[in-house]
Coordinates of C-alpha atoms and ligand atoms in Angstrom, one line a residue:
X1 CA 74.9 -3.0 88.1
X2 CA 77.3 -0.8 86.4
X3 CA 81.2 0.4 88.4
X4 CA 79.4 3.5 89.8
X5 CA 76.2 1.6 91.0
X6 CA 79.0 -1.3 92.7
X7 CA 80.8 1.5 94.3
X8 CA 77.7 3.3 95.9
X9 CA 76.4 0.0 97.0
X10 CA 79.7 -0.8 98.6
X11 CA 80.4 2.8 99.9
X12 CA 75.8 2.6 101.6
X13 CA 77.3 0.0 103.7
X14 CA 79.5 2.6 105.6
X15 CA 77.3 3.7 108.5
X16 CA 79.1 7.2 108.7
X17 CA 79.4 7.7 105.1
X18 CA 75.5 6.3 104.5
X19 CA 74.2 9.5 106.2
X20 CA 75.1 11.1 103.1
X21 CA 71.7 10.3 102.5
X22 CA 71.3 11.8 98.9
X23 CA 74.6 12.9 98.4
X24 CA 76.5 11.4 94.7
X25 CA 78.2 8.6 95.0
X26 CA 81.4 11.1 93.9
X27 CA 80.8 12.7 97.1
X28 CA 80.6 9.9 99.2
X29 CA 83.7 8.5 97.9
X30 CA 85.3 12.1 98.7
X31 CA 83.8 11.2 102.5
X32 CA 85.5 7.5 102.6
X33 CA 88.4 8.7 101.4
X34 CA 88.5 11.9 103.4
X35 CA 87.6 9.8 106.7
X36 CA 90.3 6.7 105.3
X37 CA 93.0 9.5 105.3
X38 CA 92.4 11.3 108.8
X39 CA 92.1 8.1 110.6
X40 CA 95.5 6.7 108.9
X41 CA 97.3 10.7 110.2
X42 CA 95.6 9.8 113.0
X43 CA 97.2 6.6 113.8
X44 CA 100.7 7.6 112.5
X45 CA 101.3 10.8 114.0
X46 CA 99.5 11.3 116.6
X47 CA 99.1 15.1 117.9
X48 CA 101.0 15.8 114.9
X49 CA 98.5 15.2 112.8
X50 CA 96.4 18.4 114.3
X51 CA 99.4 20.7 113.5
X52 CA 102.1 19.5 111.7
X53 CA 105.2 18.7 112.8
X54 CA 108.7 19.9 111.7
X55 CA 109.8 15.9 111.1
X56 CA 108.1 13.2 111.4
X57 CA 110.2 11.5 114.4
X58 CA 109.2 14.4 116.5
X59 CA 106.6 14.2 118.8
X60 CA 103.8 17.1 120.1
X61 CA 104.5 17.7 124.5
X62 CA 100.7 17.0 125.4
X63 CA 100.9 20.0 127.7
X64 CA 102.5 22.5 124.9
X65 CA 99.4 21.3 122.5
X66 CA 96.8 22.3 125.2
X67 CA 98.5 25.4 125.7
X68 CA 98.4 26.2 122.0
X69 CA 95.0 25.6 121.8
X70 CA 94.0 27.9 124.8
X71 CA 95.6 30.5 123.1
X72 CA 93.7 29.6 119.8
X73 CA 90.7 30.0 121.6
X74 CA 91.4 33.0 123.3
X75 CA 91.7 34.6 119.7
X76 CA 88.0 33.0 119.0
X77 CA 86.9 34.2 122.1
X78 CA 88.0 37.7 121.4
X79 CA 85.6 37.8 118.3
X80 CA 82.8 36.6 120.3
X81 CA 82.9 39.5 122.9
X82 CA 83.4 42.0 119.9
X83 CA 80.5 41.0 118.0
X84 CA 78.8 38.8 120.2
X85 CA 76.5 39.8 123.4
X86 CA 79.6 38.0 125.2
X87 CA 77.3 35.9 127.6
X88 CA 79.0 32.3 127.0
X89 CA 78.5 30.6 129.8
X90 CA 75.2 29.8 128.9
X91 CA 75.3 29.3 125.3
X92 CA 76.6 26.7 122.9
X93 CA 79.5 25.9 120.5
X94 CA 80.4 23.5 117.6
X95 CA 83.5 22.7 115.8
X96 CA 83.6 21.4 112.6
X97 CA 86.9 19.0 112.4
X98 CA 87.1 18.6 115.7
X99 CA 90.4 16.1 115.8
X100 CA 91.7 15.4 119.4
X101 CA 89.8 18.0 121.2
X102 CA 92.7 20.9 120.9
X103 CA 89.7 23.7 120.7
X104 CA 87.0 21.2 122.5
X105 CA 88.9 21.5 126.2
X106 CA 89.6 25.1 126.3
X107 CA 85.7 26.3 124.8
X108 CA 84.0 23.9 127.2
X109 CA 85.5 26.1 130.8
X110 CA 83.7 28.9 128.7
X111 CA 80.3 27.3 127.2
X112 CA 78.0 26.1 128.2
X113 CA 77.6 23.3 125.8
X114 CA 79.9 22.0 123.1
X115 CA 79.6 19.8 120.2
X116 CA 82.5 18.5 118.1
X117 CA 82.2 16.6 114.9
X118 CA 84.2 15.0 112.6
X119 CA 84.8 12.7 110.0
X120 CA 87.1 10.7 111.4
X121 CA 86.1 8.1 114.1
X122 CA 89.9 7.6 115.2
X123 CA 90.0 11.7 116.3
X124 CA 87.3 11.4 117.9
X125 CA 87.9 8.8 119.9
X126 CA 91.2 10.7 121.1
X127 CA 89.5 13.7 121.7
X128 CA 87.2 11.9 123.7
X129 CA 89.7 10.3 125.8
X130 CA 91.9 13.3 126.5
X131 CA 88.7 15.1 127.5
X132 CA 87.7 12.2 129.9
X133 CA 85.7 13.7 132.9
X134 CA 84.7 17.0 131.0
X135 CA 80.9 16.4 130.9
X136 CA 79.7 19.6 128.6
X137 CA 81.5 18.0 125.4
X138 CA 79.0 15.9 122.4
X139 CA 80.9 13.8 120.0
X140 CA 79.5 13.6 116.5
X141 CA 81.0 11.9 114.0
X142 CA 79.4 12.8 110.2
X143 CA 79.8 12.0 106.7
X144 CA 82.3 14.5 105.7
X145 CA 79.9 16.8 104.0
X146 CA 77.0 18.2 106.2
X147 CA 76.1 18.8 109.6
X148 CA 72.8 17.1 108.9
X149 CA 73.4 15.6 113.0
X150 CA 72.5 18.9 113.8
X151 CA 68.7 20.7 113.7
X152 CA 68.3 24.1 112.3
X153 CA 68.7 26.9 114.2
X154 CA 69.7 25.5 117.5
X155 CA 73.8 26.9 118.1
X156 CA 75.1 30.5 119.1
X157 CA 78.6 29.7 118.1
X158 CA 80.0 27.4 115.6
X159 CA 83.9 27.4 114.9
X160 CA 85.8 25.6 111.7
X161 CA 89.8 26.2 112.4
X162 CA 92.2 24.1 110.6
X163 CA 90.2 22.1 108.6
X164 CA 88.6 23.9 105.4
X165 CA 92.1 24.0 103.9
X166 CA 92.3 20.3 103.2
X167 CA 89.0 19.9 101.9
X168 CA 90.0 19.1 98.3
X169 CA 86.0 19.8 96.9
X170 CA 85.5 23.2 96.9
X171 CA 81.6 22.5 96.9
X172 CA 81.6 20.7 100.2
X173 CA 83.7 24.1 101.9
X174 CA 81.1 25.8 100.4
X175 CA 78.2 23.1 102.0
X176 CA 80.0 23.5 105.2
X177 CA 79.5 27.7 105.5
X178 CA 76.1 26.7 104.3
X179 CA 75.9 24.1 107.2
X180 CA 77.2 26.8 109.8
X181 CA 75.0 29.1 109.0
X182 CA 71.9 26.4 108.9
X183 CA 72.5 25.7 112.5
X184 CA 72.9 29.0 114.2
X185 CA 70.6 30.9 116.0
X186 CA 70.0 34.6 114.4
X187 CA 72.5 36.7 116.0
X188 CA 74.9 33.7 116.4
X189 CA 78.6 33.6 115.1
X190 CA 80.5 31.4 112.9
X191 CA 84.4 31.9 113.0
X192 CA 86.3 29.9 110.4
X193 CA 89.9 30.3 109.5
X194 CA 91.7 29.3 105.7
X195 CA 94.6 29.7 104.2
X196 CA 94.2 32.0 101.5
X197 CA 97.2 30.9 99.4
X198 CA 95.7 28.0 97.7
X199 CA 97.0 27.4 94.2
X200 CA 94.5 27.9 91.5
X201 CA 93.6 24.4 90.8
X202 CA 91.7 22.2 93.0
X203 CA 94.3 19.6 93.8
X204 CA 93.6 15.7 94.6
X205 CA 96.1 15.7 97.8
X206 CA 94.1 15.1 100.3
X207 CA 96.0 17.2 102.7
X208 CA 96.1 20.6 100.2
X209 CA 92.8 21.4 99.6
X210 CA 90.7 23.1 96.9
X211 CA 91.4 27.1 96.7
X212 CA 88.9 29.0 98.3
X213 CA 87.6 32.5 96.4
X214 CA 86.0 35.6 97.6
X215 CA 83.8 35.2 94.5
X216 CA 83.0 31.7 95.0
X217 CA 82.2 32.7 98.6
X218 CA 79.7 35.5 97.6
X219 CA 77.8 32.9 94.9
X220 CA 77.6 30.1 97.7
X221 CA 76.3 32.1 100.4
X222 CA 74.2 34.6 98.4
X223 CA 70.7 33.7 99.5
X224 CA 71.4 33.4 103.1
X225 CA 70.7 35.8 105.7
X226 CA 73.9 37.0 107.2
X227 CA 76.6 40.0 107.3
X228 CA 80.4 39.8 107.6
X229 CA 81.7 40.9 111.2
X230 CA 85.5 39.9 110.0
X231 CA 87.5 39.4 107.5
X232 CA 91.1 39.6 108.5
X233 CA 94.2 38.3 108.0
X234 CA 97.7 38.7 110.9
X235 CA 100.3 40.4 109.8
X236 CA 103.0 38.3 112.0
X237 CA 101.5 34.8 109.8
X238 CA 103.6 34.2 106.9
X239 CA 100.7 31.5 105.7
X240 CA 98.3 33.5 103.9
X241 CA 95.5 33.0 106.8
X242 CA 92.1 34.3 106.8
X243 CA 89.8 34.9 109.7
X244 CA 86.4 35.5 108.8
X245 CA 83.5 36.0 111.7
X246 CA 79.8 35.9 109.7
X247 CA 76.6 36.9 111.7
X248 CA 73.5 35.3 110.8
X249 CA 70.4 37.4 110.6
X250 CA 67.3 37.0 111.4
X251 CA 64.3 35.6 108.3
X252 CA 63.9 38.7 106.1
X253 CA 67.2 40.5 107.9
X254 CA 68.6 42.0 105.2
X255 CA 72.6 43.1 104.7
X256 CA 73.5 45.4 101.9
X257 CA 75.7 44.1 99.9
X258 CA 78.8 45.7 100.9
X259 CA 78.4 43.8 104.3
X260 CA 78.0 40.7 102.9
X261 CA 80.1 41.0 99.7
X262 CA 83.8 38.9 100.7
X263 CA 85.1 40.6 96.8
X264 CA 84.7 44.3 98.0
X265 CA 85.3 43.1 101.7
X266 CA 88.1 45.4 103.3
X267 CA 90.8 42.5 104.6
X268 CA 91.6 43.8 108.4
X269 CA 94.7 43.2 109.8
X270 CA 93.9 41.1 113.0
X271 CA 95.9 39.0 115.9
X272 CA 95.1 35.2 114.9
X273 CA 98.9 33.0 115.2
X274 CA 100.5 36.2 117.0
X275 CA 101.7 34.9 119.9
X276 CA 100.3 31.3 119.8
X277 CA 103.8 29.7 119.8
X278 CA 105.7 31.8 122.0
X279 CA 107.9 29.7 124.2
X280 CA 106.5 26.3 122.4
X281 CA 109.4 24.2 122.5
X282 CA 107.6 21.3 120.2
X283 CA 108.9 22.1 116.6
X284 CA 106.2 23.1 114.2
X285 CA 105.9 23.8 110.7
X286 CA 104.5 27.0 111.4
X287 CA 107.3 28.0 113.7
X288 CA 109.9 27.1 111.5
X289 CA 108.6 30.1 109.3
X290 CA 110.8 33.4 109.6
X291 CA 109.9 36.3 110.4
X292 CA 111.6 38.3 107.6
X293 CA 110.1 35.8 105.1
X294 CA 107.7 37.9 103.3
X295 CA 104.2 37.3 103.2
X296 CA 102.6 34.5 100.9
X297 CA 100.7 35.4 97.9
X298 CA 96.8 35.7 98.4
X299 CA 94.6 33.8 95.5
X300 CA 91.2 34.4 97.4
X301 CA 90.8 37.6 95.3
X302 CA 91.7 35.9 92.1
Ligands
LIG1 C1 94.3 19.5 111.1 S1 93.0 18.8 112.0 C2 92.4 20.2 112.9 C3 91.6 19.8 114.2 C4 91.1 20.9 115.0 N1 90.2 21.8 114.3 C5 92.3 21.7 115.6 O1 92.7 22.7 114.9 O2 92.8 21.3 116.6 C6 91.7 18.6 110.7 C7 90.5 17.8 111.2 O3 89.5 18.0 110.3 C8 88.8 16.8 110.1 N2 88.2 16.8 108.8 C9 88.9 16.8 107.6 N3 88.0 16.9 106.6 C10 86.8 16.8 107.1 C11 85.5 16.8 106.6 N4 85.3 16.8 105.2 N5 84.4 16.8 107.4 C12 84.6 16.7 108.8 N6 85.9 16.7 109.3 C13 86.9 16.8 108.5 C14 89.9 15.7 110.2 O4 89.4 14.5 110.5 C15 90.8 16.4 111.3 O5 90.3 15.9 112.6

């Protein structure tokens, strides 16, 4: 057996990263190590893992992070009336990178079912435990790549907030809009938030992931069915952040191309971290940001 054979061997015997199923053994070593690094933020900052932390003695107040993330969702939720049919309380939700349950507790008062997945077993053990006694909450942990945990066409919502900008391969973002879309309903959503800023190289940080381009976004999606309800960025956030909302269509629903083109896309500008933070007392990175700063650089057109 040759280094590569060794390490695939060694890497099958991972149950989480096994489901990979066909994947290369390059991307399944992406998965340990992706899964390796959460669980190790996990256990050394706690909440501050989710959203970072101004130093690393401080701590997250548990009741400021729920807060935040009822805000969070109220900006999701304000998508879903727009484009959706706004009946929730029957349908169904899933997060990708689901961490401690931030998004899980606030979308399961409005859904009717939600599923959370991750890569990391340690978040979702958290998430599990802070969301003891809510019963409409699944806990999926995958490999890191796919949502193959999921069957087709069986979501109305999926979300992905916080999470696509520290995937370092830019084909496994591109797997998981893929993925989103594979699991919706026609006529469901997918929100999904990135920071647009990425330098141009993919980088082998772990937390700074791979930059993420309107064309690269067009060639990975182009033979699925679905038209772009969003793409916007807030002109409060000094991070370069992009919303985008995607519908999926229906087999043989067709979108011109303008509607489903992200490089002649017209970039709104949308409430998304407006507000969020106001009267949060833990110190964030994000809060730390001036308001006069100017806003960052965008490479998604690049
Ligand atoms: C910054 S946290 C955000 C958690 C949550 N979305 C929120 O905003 O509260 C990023 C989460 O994404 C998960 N994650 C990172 N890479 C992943 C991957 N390739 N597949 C699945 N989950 C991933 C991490 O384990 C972590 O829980």
């Amino acid at each position: 057996m040759d280094f590569k054979q060794r390490l695939t061997a060694w890497l099958d015997r991972i149950p989480a990263v096994a489901q990979g199923g066909g994947a290369s053994w390059w991307l399944k070593l992406h998965a340990w190590l992706m899964r390796r690094s959460w669980n190790r933020l996990h256990d050394g900052w706690g909440l501050g893992a989710i959203s970072f932390l101004e130093s690393t003695d401080g701590e997250w107040n548990e009741q400021e992070f729920r807060l935040v993330g009822e805000r969070f969702v109220a900006r999701m939720l304000e998508r879903f009336h727009a484009y959706g049919d706004g009946r929730l309380a029957g349908a169904s939700v899933l997060e990708i990178g689901c961490g401690t349950g931030r998004f899980l507790g606030p979308l399961a008062a409005h859904f009717g079912s939600v599923t959370g997945v991750d890569v990391s077993d340690a978040m979702l053990a958290t998430a599990q435990r802070r969301l003891a006694g809510i019963g409409n909450i699944r806990y999926l942990q995958n490999n890191g790549q796919d949502l193959r945990v999921v069957g087709d066409g069986t979501l109305d919502y999926v979300i992905c907030a916080g999470v696509l900008q520290h995937i370092t391969v830019r084909a496994v973002i591109v797997g998981y809009l893929r993925e989103g879309l594979r699991v919706l309903r026609p006529g469901g959503l997918f929100l999904f938030q990135f920071m647009g800023n990425r330098g141009r190289a993919t980088t082998t940080n772990v937390l700074v992931g791979a930059q993420i381009r309107a064309r690269d976004l067009d060639d990975g999606l182009r033979d699925l069915p679905f038209r772009i309800r969003e793409l916007s960025r807030d002109p409060v956030d000094r991070n370069a952040t992009f919303v985008v909302v995607l519908e999926k269509l229906p087999p043989g629903g067709e979108a011109s191309v303008a509607e489903r083109s992200f490089v002649t896309q017209e970039v709104r500008w949308l409430p998304w971290l407006d507000g969020v933070y106001d009267g949060i007392g833990t110190q964030t990175l994000n809060q730390k940001r001036a308001p006069d700063e100017p806003l960052a650089d965008t490479t998604f057109f690049d």
